[in-house]
CSV table of C-alpha atoms in Angstrom, one decimal:
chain,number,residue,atom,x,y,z
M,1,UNK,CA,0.0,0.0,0.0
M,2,UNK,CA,1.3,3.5,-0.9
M,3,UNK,CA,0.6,6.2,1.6
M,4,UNK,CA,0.7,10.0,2.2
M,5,UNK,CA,1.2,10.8,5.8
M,6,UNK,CA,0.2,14.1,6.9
M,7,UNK,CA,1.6,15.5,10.1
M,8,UNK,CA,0.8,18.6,12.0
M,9,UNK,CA,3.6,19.8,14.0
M,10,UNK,CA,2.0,21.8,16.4
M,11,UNK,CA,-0.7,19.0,17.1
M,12,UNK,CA,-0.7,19.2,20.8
M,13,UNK,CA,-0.9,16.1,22.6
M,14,UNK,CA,1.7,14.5,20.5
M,15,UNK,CA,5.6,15.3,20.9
M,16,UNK,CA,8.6,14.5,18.1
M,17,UNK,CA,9.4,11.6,20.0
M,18,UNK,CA,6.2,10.0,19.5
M,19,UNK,CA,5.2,11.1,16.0
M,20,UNK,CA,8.8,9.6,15.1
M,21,UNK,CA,7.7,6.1,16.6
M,22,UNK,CA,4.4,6.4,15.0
M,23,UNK,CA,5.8,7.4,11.2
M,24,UNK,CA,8.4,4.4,11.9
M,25,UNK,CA,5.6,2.1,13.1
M,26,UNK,CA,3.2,2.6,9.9
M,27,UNK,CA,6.4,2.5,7.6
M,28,UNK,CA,7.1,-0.9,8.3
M,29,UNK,CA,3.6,-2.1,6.9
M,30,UNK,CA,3.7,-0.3,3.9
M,31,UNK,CA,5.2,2.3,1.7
M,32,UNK,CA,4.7,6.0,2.8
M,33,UNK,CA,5.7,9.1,2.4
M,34,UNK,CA,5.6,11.6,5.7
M,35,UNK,CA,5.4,15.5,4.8
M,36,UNK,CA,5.4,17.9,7.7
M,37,UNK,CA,2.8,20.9,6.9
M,38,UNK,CA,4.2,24.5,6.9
M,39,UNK,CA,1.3,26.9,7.0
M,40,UNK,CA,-2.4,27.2,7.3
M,41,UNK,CA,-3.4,25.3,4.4
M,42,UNK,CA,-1.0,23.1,3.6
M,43,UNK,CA,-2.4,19.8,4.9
M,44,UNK,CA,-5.9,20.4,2.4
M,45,UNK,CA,-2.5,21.2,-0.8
M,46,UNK,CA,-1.6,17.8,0.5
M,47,UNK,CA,-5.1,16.0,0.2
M,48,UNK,CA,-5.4,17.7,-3.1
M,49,UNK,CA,-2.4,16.3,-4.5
M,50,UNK,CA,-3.4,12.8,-3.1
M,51,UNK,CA,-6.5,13.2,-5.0
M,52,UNK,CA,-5.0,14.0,-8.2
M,53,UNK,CA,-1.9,11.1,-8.0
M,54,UNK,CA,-2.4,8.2,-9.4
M,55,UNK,CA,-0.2,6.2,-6.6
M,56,UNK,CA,-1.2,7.3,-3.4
M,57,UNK,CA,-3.9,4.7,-1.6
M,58,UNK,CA,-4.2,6.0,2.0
M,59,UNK,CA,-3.7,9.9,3.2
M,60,UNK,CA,-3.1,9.5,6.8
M,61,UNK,CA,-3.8,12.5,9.1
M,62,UNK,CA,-1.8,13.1,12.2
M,63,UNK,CA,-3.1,15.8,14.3
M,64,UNK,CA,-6.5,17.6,15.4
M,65,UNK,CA,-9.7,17.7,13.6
M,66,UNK,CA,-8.9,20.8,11.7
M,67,UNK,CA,-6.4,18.9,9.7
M,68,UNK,CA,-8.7,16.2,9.1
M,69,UNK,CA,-11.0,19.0,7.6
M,70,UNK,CA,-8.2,20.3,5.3
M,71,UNK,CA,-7.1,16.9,3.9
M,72,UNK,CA,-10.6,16.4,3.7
M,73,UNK,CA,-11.4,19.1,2.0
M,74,UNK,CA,-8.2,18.5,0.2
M,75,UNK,CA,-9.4,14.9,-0.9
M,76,UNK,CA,-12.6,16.0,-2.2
M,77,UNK,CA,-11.5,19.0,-4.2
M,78,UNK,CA,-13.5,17.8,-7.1
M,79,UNK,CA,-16.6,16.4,-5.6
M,80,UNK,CA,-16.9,13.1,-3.6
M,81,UNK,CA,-15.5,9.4,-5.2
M,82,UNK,CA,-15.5,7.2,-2.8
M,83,UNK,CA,-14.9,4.2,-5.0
M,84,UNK,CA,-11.8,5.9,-6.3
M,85,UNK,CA,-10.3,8.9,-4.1
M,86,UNK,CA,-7.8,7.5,-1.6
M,87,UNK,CA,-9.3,6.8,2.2
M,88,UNK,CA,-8.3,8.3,5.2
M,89,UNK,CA,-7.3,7.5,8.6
M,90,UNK,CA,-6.7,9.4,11.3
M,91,UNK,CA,-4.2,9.4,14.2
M,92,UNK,CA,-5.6,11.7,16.4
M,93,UNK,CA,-3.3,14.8,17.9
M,94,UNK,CA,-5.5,17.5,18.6
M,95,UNK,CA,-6.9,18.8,22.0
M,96,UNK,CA,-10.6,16.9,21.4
M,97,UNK,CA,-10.5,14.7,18.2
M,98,UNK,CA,-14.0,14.8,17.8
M,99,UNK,CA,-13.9,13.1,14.5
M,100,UNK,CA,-12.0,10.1,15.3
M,101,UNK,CA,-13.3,9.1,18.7
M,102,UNK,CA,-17.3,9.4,16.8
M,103,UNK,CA,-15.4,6.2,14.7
M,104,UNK,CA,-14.0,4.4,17.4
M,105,UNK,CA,-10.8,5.3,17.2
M,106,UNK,CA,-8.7,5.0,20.1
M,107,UNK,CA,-7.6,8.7,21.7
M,108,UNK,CA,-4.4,7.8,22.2
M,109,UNK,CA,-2.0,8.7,18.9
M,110,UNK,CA,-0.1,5.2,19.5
M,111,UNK,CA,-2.7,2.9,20.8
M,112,UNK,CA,-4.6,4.4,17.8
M,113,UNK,CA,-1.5,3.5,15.1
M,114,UNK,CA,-1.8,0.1,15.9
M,115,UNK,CA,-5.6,0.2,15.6
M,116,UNK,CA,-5.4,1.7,12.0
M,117,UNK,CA,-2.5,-1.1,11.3
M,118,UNK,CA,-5.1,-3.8,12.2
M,119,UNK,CA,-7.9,-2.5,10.6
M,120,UNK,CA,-5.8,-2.4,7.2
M,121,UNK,CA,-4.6,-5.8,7.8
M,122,UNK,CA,-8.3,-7.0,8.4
M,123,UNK,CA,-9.0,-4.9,5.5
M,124,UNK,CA,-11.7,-3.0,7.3
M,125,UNK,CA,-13.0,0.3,6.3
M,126,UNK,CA,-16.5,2.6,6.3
M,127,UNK,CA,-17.8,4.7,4.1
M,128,UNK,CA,-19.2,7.5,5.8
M,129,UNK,CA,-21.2,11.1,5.1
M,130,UNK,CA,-20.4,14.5,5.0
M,131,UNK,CA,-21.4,18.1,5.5
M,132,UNK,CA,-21.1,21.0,2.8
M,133,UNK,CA,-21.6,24.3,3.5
M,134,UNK,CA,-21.5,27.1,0.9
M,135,UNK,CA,-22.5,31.0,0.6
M,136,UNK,CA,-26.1,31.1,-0.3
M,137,UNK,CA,-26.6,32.1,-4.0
M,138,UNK,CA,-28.9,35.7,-4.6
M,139,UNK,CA,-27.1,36.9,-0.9
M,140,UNK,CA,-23.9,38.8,0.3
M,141,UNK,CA,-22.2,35.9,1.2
M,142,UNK,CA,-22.8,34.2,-2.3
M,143,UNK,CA,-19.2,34.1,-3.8
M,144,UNK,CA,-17.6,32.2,-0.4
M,145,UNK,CA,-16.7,29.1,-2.0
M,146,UNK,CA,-18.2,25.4,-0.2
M,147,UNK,CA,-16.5,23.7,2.2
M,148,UNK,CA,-16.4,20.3,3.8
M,149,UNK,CA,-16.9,19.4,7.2
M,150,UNK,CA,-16.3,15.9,8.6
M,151,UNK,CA,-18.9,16.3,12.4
M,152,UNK,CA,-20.1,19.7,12.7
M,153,UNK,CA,-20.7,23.4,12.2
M,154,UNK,CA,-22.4,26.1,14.0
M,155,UNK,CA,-23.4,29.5,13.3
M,156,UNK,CA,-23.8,32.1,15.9
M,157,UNK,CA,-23.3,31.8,19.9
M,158,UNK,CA,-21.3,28.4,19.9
M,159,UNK,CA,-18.7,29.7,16.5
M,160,UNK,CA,-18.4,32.8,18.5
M,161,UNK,CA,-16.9,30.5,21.4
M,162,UNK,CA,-14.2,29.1,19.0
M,163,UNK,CA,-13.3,32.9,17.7
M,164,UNK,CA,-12.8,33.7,21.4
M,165,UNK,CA,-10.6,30.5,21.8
M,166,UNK,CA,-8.6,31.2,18.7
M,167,UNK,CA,-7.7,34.4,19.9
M,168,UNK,CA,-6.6,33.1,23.0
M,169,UNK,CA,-4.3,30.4,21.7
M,170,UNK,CA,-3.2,32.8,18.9
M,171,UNK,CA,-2.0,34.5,22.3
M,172,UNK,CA,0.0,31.9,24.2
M,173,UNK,CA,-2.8,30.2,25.4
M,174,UNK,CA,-2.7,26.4,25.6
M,175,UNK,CA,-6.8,24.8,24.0
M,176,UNK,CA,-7.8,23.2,27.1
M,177,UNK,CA,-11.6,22.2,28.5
M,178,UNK,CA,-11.5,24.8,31.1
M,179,UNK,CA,-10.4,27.8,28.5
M,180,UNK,CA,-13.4,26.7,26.6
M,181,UNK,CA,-15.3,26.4,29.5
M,182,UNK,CA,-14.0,30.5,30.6
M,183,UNK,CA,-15.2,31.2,26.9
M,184,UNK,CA,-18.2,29.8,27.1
M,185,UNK,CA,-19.3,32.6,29.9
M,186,UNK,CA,-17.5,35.6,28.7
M,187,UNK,CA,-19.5,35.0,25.4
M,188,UNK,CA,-22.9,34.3,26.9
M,189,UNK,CA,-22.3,37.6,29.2
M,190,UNK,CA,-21.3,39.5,26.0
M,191,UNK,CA,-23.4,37.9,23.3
M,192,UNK,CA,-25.9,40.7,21.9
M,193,UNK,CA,-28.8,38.5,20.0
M,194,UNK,CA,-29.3,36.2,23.2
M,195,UNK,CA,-32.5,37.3,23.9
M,196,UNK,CA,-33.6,38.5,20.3
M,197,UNK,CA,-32.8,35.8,17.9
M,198,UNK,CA,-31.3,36.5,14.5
M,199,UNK,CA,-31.6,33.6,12.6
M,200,UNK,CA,-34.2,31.8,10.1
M,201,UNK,CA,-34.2,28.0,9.1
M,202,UNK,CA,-35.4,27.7,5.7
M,203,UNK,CA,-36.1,23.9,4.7
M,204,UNK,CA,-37.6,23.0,1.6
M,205,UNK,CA,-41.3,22.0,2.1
M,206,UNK,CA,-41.0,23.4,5.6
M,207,UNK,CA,-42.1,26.3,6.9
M,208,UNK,CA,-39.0,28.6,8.1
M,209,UNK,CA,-38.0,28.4,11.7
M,210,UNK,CA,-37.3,31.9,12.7
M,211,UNK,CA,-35.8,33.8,15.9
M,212,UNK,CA,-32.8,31.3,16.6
M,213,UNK,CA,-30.4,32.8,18.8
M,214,UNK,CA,-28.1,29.6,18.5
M,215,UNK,CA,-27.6,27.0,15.6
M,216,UNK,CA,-25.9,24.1,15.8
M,217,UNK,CA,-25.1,21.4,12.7
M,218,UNK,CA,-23.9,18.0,13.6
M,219,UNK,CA,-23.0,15.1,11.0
M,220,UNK,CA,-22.7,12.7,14.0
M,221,UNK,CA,-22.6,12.1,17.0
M,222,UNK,CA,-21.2,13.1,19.6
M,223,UNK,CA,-21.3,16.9,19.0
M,224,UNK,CA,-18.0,17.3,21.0
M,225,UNK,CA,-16.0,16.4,24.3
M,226,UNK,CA,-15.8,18.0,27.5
M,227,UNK,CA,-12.7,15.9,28.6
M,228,UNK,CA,-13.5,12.5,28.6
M,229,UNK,CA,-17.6,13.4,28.8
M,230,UNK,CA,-19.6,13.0,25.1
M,231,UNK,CA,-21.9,15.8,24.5
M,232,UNK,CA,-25.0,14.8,22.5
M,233,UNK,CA,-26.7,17.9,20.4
M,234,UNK,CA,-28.3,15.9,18.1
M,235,UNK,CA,-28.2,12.3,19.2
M,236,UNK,CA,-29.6,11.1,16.0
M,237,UNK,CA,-27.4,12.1,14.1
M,238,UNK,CA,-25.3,9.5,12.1
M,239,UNK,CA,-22.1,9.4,9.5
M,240,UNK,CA,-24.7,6.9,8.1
M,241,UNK,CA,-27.5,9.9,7.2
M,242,UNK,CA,-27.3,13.4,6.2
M,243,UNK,CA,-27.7,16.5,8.2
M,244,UNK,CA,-29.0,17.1,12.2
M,245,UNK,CA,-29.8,20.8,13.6
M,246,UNK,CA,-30.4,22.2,16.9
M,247,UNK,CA,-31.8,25.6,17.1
M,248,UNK,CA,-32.5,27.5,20.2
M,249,UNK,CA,-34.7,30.5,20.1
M,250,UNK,CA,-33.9,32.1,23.7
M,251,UNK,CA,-30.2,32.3,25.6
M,252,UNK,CA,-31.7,33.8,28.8
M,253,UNK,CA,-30.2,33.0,31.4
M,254,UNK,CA,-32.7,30.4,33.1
M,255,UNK,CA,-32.5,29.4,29.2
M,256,UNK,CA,-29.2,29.0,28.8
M,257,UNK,CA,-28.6,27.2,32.6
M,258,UNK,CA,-31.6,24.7,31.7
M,259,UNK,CA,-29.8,24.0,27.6
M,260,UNK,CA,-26.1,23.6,29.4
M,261,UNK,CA,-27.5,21.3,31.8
M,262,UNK,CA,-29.0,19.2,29.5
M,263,UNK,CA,-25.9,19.4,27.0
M,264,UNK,CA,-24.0,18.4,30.3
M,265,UNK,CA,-26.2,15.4,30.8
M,266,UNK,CA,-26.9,14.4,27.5
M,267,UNK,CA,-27.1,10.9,26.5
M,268,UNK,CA,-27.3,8.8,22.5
M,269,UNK,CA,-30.8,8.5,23.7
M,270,UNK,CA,-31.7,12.1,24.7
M,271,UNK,CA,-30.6,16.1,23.8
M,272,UNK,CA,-31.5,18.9,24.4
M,273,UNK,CA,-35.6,19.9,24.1
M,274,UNK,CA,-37.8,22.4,25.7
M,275,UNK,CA,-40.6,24.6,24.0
M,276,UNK,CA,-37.5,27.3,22.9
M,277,UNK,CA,-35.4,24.2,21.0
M,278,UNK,CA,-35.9,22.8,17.5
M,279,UNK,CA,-34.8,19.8,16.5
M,280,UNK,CA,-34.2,18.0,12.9
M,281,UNK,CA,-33.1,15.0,11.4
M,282,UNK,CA,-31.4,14.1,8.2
M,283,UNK,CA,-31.6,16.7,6.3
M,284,UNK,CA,-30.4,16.3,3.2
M,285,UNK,CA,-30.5,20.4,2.2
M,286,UNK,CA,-31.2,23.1,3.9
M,287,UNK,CA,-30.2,27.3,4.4
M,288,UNK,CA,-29.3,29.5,7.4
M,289,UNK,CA,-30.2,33.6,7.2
M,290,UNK,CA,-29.1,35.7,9.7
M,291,UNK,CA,-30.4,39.9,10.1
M,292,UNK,CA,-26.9,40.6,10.9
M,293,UNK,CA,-23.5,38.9,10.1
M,294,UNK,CA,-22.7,36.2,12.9
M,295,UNK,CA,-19.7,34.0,13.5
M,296,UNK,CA,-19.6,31.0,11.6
M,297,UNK,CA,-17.6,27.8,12.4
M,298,UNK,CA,-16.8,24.3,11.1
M,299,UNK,CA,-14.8,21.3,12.8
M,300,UNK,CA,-13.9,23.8,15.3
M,301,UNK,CA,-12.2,26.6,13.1
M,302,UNK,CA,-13.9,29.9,13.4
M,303,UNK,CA,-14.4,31.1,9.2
M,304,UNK,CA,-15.3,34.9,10.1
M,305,UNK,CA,-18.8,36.4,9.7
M,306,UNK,CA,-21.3,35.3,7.9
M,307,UNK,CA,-25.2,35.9,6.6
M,308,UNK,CA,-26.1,33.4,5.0
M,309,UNK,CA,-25.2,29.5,5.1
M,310,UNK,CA,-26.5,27.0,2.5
M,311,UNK,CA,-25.9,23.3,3.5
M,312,UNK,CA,-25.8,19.8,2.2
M,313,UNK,CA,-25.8,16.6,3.3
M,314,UNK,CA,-24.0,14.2,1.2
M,315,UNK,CA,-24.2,10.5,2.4
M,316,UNK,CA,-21.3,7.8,1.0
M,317,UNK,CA,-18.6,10.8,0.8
M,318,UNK,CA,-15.7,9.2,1.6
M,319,UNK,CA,-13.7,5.8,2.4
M,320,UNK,CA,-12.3,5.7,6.2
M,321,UNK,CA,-10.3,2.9,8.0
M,322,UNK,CA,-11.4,2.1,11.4
């Protein structure tokens, strides 16, 4: 087998050390090649060029969930083909690996190497869905090009979070639960639609779903991770079906203490509800508006403001080894 391996550098619960065992380890079962990215960018270049060669098999991705989104979004540069586009596995590196624990794979980056080495030997592999989301033709946001995601996105209050955490990291800061937690408040204290929301849901066939103050997209689930803790928005949701939402119309702060404690206890048999939350399942299409620009997020990277959000739900994307 001929492999790409893409490593992150900065992934931050892996040292040199380790990645060094773990490129050893998966080049004694087949033949790879191990490129370091360089720049914000570089690991989606590198799933493009794995796409386009005729002699790579496997991309393997060696750090958080956003480089799994860019050699994602790298691999399916031209459209999803599952049949013929390499597959991907993922050692995971990143603060919350959301994406690889929702398959099963193991947390650890080394416990997880051996895991992808048996599955290949046993020949094991899914083929799993994917998000799309796109600026919304006719509006302001029309010419921002689509972009995959591999578990979820959000618009409004919970993107705004990630900005927040960005800027902190970007700052010194090391992406840890309680940071996220600390961003969690400062943006509820500071967040100015809370109480008035800004956002429509416009399904076809349905009638829109106005007044959403929060908006959150999953393409499975778990939504995320609070340490070791799975947080279910949409427990329905599936890399088996298209698209879930949660919408919350009110972020008062009875609202928002009842939501977080639900979040908090969530189970894959139970989310969040209440007369204020909307809930939908496998959506296939469907368009977010917004009366004023909002944060916008997907896999955890914050994508700057935006108004309008057109997504699709794309079952049988792409080829994964678990």
């Amino acid at each position: 087998m001929r492999a790409l391996l893409v490593v992150n550098p900065a992934a931050t619960t892996t040292s040199a050390r380790t990645r060094d065992v773990l490129i050893h380890a998966l080049a004694s079962e087949m033949k790879i090649e191990a490129v370091t990215t360089e720049y914000r960018g570089h690991a989606r270049d590198l799933g493009r060029r794995a796409a386009d060669s005729d002699d790579v098999d496997l991309v393997v991705a060696l750090g958080g969930d956003g480089t799994v989104n860019e050699v994602v979004n790298g691999l399916l540069h031209n459209g999803p083909d599952p049949e013929n586009l390499p597959s991907l596995a993922v050692v995971p590196g990143g603060s919350t690996n959301v994406f690889a624990r929702a398959l099963g794979i193991p947390n650890d980056a080394v416990e997880a190497t051996g895991a992808i080495l048996d599955a290949l030997a046993d020949r094991s592999e899914r083929t799993v869905g994917l998000g799309l989301a796109a600026g919304t033709p006719g509006t302001a946001d029309e010419a921002v090009p689509g972009r995959w995601f591999t578990f979820c996105a959000g618009l409004g209050f919970d993107a705004g979070v990630i900005g927040r955490v960005e800027q902190k990291r970007e700052r010194g800061k090391r992406s840890t639960h309680a940071l996220y937690v600390r961003q969690v408040l400062r943006q509820f204290v500071e967040e100015p639609h809370r109480r008035d929301g800004q956002i429509t849901l416009d399904v076809p066939g349905r009638d829109p779903v106005t007044d959403l103050a929060l908006s959150i997209i999953c393409n499975t689930a778990p939504w995320t991770y609070l340490g070791n803790r799975p947080i279910y928005a949409s427990p329905k949701a599936s890399f088996d079906s298209a698209l879930d939402i949660l919408g919350l119309r009110r972020l008062s702060t009875p609202a928002m203490t009842r939501y977080a404690t639900q979040l908090l206890t969530s189970s894959p048999e139970k989310g969040p509800h209440g007369k204020h939350a909307v809930s939908m399942h496998d959506l296939t299409d469907f368009t977010l508006h917004s009366k004023a620009p909002l944060p916008f997020q997907m896999d955890g990277d914050h994508l700057g403001l935006r108004t309008s959000v057109t997504f699709t739900g794309v079952r049988r994307a792409l080829r994964v080894i678990v």
